[in-house]
Coordinates of C-alpha atoms and ligand atoms in Angstrom, one line a residue:
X1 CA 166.7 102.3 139.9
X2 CA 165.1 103.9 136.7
X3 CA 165.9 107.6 136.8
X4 CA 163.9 109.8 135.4
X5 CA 165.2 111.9 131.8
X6 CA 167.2 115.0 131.7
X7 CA 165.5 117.5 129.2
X8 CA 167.1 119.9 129.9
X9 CA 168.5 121.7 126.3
X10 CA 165.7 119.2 124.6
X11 CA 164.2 122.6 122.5
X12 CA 160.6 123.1 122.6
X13 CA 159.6 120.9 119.7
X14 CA 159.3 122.8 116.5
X15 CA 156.2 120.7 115.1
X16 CA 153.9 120.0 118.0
X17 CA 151.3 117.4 116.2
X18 CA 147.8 118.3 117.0
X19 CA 149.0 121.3 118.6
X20 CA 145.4 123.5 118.1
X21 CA 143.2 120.3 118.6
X22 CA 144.1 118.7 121.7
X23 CA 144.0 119.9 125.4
X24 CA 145.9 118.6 128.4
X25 CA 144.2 118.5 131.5
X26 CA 146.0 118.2 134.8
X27 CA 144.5 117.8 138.3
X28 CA 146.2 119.7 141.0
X29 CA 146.8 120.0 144.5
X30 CA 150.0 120.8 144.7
X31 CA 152.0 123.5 142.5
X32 CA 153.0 122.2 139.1
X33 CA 156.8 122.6 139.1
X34 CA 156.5 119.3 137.2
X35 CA 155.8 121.1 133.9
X36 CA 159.2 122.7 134.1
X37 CA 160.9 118.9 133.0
X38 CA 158.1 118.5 130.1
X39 CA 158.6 121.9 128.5
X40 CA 160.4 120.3 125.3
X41 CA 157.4 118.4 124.8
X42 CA 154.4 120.2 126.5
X43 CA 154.6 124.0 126.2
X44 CA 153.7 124.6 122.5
X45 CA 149.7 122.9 124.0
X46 CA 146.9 124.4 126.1
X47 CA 146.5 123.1 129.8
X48 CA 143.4 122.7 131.5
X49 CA 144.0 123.1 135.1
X50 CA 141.8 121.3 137.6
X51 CA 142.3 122.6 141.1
X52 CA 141.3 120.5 143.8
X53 CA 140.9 121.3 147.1
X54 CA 141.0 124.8 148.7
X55 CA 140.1 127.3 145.8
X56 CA 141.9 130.4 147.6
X57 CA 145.5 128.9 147.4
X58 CA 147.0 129.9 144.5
X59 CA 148.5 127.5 142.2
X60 CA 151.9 128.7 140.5
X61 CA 151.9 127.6 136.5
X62 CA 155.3 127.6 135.3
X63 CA 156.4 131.1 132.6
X64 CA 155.4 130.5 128.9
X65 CA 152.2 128.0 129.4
X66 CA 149.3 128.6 127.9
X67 CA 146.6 127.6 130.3
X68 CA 143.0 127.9 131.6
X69 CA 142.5 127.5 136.0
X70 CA 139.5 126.3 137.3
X71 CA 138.9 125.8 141.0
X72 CA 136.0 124.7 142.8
X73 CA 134.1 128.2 142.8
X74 CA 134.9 127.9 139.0
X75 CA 133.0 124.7 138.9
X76 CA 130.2 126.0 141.1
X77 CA 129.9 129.1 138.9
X78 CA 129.8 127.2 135.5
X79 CA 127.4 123.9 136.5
X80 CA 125.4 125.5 139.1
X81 CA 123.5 122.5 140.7
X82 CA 124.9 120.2 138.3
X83 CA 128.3 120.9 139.5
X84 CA 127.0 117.7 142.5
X85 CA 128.7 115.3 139.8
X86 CA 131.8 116.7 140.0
X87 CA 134.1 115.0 142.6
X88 CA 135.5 117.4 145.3
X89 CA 139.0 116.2 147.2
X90 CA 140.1 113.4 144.3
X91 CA 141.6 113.4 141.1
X92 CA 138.4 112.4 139.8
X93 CA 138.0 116.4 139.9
X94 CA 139.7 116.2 136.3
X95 CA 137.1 115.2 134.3
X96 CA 135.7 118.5 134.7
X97 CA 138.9 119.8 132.3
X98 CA 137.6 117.0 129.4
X99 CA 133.9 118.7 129.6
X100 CA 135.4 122.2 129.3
X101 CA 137.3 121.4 126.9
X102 CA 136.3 122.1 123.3
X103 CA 139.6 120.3 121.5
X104 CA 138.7 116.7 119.7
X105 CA 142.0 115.6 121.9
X106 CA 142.6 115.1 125.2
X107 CA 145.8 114.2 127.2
X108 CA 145.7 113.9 130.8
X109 CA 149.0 113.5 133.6
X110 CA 149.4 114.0 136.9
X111 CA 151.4 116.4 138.5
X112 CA 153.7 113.8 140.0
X113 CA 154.7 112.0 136.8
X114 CA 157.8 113.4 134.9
X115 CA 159.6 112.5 131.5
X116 CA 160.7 109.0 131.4
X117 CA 163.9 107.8 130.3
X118 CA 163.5 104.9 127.4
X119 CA 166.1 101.8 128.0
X120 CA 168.8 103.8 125.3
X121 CA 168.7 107.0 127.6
X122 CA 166.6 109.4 125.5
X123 CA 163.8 111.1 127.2
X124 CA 160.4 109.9 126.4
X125 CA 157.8 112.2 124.5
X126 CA 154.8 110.8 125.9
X127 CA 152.5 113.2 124.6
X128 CA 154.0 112.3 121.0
X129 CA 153.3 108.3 121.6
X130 CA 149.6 109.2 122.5
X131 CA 149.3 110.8 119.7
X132 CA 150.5 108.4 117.4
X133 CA 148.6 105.7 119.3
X134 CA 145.3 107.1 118.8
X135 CA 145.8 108.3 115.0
X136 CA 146.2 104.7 114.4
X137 CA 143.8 101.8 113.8
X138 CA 143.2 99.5 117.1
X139 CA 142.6 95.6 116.0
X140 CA 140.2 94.8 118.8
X141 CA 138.5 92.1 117.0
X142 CA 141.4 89.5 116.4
X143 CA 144.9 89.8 118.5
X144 CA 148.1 90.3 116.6
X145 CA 150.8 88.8 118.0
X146 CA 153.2 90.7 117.0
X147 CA 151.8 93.8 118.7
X148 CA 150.9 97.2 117.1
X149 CA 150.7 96.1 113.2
X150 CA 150.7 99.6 112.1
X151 CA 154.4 101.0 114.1
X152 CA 157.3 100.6 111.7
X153 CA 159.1 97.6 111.1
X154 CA 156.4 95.8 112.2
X155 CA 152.7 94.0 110.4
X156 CA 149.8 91.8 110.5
X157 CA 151.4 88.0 111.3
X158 CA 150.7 85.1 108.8
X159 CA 147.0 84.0 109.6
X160 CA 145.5 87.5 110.6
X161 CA 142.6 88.1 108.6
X162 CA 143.1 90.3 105.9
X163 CA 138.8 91.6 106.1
X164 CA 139.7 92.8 110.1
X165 CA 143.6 94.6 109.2
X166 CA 141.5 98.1 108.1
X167 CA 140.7 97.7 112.0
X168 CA 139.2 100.3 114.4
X169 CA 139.1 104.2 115.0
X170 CA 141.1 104.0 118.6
X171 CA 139.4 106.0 121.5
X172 CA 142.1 105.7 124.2
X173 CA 145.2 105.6 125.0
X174 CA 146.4 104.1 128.5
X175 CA 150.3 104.5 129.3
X176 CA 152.2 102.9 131.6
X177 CA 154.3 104.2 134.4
X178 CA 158.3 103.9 135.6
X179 CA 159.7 103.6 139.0
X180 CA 156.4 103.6 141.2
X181 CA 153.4 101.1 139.5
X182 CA 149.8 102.1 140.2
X183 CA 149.1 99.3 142.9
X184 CA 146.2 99.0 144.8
X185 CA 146.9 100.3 148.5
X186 CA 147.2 96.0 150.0
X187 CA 149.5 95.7 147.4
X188 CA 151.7 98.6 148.4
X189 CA 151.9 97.7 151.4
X190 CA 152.8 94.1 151.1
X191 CA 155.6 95.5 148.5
X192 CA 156.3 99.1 150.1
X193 CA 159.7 99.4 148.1
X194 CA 158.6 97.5 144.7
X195 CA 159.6 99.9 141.9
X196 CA 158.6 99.0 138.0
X197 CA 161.8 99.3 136.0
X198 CA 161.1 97.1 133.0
X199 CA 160.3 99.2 129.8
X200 CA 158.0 97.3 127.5
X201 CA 158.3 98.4 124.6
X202 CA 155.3 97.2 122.8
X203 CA 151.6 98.9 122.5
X204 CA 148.5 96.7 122.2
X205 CA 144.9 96.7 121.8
X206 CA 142.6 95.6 124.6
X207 CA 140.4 93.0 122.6
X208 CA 137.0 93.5 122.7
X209 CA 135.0 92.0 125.3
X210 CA 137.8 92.4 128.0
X211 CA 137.8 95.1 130.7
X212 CA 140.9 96.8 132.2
X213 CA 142.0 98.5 135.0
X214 CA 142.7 102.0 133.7
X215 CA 144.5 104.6 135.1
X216 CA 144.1 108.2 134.7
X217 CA 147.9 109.4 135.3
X218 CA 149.0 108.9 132.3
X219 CA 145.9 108.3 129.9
X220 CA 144.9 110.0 126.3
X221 CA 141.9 110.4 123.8
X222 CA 139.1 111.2 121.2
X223 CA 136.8 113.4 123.1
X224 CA 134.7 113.4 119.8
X225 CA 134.5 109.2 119.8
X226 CA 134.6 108.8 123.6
X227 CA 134.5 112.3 125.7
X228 CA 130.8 111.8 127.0
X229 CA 131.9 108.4 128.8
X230 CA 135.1 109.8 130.4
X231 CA 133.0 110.5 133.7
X232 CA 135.6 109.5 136.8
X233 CA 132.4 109.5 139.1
X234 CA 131.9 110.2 142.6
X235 CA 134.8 110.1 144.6
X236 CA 136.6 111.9 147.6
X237 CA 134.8 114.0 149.8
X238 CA 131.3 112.6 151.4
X239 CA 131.9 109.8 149.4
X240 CA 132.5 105.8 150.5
X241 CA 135.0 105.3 148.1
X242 CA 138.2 106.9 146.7
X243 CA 140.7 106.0 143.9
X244 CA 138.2 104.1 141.7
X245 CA 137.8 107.3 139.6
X246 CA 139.5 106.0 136.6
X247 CA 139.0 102.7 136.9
X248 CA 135.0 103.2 137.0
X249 CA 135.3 105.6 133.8
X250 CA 137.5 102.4 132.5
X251 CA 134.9 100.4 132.6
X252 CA 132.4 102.2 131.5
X253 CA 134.1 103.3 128.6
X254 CA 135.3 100.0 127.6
X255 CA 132.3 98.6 127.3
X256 CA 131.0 102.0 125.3
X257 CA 133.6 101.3 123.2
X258 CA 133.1 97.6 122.7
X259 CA 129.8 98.4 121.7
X260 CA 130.3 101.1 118.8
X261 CA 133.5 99.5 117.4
X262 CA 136.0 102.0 119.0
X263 CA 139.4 100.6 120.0
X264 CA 141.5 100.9 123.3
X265 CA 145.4 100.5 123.8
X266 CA 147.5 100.1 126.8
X267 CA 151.6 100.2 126.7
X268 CA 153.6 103.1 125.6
X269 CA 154.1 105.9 126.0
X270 CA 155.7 105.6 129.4
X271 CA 156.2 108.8 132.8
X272 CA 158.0 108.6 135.5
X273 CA 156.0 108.2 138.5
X274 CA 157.9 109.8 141.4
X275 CA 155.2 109.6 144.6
X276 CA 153.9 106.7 146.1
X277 CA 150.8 108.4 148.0
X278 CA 150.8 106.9 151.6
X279 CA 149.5 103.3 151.7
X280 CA 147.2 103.8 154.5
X281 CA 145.4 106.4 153.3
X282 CA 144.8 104.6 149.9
X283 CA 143.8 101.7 151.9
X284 CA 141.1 103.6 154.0
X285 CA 140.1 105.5 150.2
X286 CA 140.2 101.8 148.3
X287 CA 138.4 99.3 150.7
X288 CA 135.3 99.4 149.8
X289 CA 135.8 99.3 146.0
X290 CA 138.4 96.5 146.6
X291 CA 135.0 94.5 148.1
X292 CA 132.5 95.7 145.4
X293 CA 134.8 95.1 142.2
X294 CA 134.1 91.5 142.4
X295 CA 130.6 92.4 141.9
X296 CA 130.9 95.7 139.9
X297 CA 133.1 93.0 137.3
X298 CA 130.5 90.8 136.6
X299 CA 127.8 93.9 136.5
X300 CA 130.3 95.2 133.2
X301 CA 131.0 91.9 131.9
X302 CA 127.4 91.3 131.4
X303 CA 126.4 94.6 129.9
X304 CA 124.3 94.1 127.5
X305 CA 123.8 97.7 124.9
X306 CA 120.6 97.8 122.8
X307 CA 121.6 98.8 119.2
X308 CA 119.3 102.1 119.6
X309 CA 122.0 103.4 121.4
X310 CA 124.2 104.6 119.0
X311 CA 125.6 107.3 120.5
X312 CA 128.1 107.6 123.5
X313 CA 125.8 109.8 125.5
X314 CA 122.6 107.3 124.9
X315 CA 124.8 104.2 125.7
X316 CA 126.4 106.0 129.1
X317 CA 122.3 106.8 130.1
X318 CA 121.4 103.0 129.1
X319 CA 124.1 102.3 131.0
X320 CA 123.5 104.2 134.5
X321 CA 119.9 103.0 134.4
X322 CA 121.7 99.3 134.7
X323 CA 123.5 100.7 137.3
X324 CA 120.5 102.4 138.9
X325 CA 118.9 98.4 138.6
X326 CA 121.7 96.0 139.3
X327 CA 124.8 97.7 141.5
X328 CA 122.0 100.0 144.1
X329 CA 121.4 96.5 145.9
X330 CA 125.0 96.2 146.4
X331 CA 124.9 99.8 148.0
X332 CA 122.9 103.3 147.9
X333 CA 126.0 104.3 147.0
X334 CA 125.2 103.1 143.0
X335 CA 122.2 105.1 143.3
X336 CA 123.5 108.4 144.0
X337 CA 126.3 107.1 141.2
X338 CA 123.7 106.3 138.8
X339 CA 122.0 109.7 139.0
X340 CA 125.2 111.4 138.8
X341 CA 126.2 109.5 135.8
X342 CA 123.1 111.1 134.2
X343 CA 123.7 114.9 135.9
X344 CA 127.3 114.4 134.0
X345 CA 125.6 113.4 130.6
X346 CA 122.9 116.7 131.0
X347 CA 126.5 118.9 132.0
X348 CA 128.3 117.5 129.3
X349 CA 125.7 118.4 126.1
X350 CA 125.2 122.0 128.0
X351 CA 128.8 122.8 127.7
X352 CA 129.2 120.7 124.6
X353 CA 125.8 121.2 122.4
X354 CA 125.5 118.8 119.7
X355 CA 126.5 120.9 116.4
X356 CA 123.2 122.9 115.7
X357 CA 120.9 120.7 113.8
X358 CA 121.1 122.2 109.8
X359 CA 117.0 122.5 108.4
X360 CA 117.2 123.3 104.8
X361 CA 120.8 123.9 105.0
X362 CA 120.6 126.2 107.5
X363 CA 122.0 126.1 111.1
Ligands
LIG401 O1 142.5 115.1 146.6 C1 143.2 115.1 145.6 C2 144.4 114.3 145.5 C3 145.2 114.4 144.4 N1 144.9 115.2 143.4 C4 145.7 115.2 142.2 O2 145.5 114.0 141.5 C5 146.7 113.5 141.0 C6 147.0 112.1 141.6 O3 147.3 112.3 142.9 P1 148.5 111.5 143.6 O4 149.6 111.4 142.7 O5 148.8 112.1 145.0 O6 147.8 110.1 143.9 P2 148.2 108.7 143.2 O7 147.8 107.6 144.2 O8 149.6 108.6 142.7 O9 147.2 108.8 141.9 C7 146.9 107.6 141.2 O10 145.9 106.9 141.8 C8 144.7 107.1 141.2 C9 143.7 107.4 142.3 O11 142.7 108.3 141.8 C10 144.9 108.3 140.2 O12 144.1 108.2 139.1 C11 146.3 108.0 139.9 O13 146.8 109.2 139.3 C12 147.8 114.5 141.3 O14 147.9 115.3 140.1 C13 147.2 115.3 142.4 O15 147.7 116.6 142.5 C14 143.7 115.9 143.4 O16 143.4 116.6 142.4 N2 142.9 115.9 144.5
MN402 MN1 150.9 109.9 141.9

């Protein structure tokens, strides 16, 4: 059994890359003791707190963060009517920290995944691997074999073309998780005591044209290149469906990203995932989506963008009128979704106005 690291006497790292341009946005239910084990690592960047659920309990942040708390009232207060988009009683709740943000980074972890151990014993900076990931070129046009050409000791292989080894400006970032895998509730429950201890140690890009399954537990990027597509829809309370949050945003945003040239990569860094959340549950929360994926699949695998849209927030509107169009036969359900996909977009360029238009030079 993978345990997780020790930091304990790690010192808070002295040169936090990116420390003033990215936030980290955790959703929370549950107090966030968790932070205490990813201090070395974590403490010298501002969190965005996302609490879910009952607004009056208070949620204890461990000393020495620097943080901003936002409960439902908070979310009420700052979208008004808008705030309908926003998913109440899921982690789908924390895309509400990437539209308040105002960083070009974000990093987002849930507050049951700790600091991994890597296979020689030393704790795992996750944070640090994200970063890395996404200040390096993706190669989603033509696969390398040997993995990421750009980590040291390693390059493009004979036969890669030397036009395509510029590559792409990478949007995401998907790690991977130790000790309990993000199944799908059927799976957990066919393999209750399953536990993932093989550390890959590789980090790819996704090749365009290829959708994923992304989760949002352990998940980074370029608010700038990709923020406006990050929406983990509606989820959780009055809602069919649960725990298809991130994999909707997934898809949406691979195909976003397909589209304009942006890159995605799944692999390192690696967390610790400690809970298994009860089977049942998930399985009452999943059903449905585990029905309508083999129809949502096609729906994205068919997406078709017009080259007028050549920003993210035109391609996500393109894109929820296909929803509106193809996925509302399947169920109302894609209706309500398609109108809240637009409700995000409107939120989104409120809180985040597009920098003022200069006439004559002048703002
Ligand atoms: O109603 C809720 C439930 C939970 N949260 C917070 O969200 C994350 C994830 O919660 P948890 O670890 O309990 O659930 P998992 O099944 O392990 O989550 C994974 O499945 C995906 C389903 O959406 C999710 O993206 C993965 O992370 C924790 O931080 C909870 O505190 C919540 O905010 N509201
Ligand atoms: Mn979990």
């Amino acid at each position: 059994m993978v345990d997780p690291a020790n930091t304990v006497g790690i010192p808070v790292n002295p040169t936090p890359l990116l420390k003033d341009e990215l936030d980290i946005v955790i959703p929370t239910i549950r107090n966030l003791d968790f932070l205490e084990m990813w201090r070395p690592f974590l403490q010298p960047y501002h969190l965005i707190i996302v609490q879910d659920g009952d607004p009056t309990k208070k949620i204890h942040v461990p000393e020495g963060y620097d943080y901003e708390l936002y409960n439902r009232n908070d979310v009420n207060r700052i979208l008004g009517p808008k705030a309908s988009c926003i998913s109440f009683k899921d982690s789908a709740c924390r895309c509400f920290g990437y539209m308040v943000s105002k960083k070009k980074y974000v990093f987002t972890i849930d507050d049951d995944c700790f600091v991994a151990k890597d296979p020689s014993g030393k704790a795992v900076n996750a944070l640090e691997q994200h970063i890395k990931n996404l200040l390096c070129p993706s190669t989603p046009l033509f696969f390398n074999t040997l993995y990421d050409p750009y980590r040291e000791g390693a390059d493009f292989v004979r036969g890669y073309p030397f036009s395509l080894r510029e590559g792409v400006s990478t949007a995401v970032s998907h790690g991977l998780w130790l000790n309990i895998p993000d199944y799908d509730a059927p799976t957990q429950l066919v393999k209750p005591k399953e536990r993932n201890t093989r550390y890959v140690d590789a980090v790819m890009t996704i090749p365009k044209g290829t959708l994923f399954p992304m989760c949002g537990m352990n998940l980074a990027f370029d608010r700038d290149l990709i923020g406006p597509a990050m929406y983990f829809g509606l989820m959780g309370d009055g809602q069919p469906i649960g725990r298809y949050d991130d994999m909707w945003a997934g898809w949406c945003i691979k195909v976003i990203c397909d589209h304009l040239g942006l890159g995605v990569k799944t692999g390192l860094p690696y967390i610790y995932h400690s809970k298994a959340s009860n089977p049942f549950v998930n399985l009452k929360k999943e059903y449905k989506g585990i029905f309508w994926q083999e129809d949502i699949i096609p729906f994205f695998q068919n997406v078709k963008l017009s080259k007028e849209a050549t920003s993210v927030q035109q391609c996500y509107i393109e894109l929820s009128k296909m929803v509106k169009e193809k996925l509302s036969p399947l169920d109302p359900y894609f209706d309500k979704l398609a109108d809240a996909m637009v409700t995000w977009i409107e939120a989104w360029d409120e809180l985040n106005p597009p920098a003022a238009a200069t006439v004559n030079g002048k703002a």
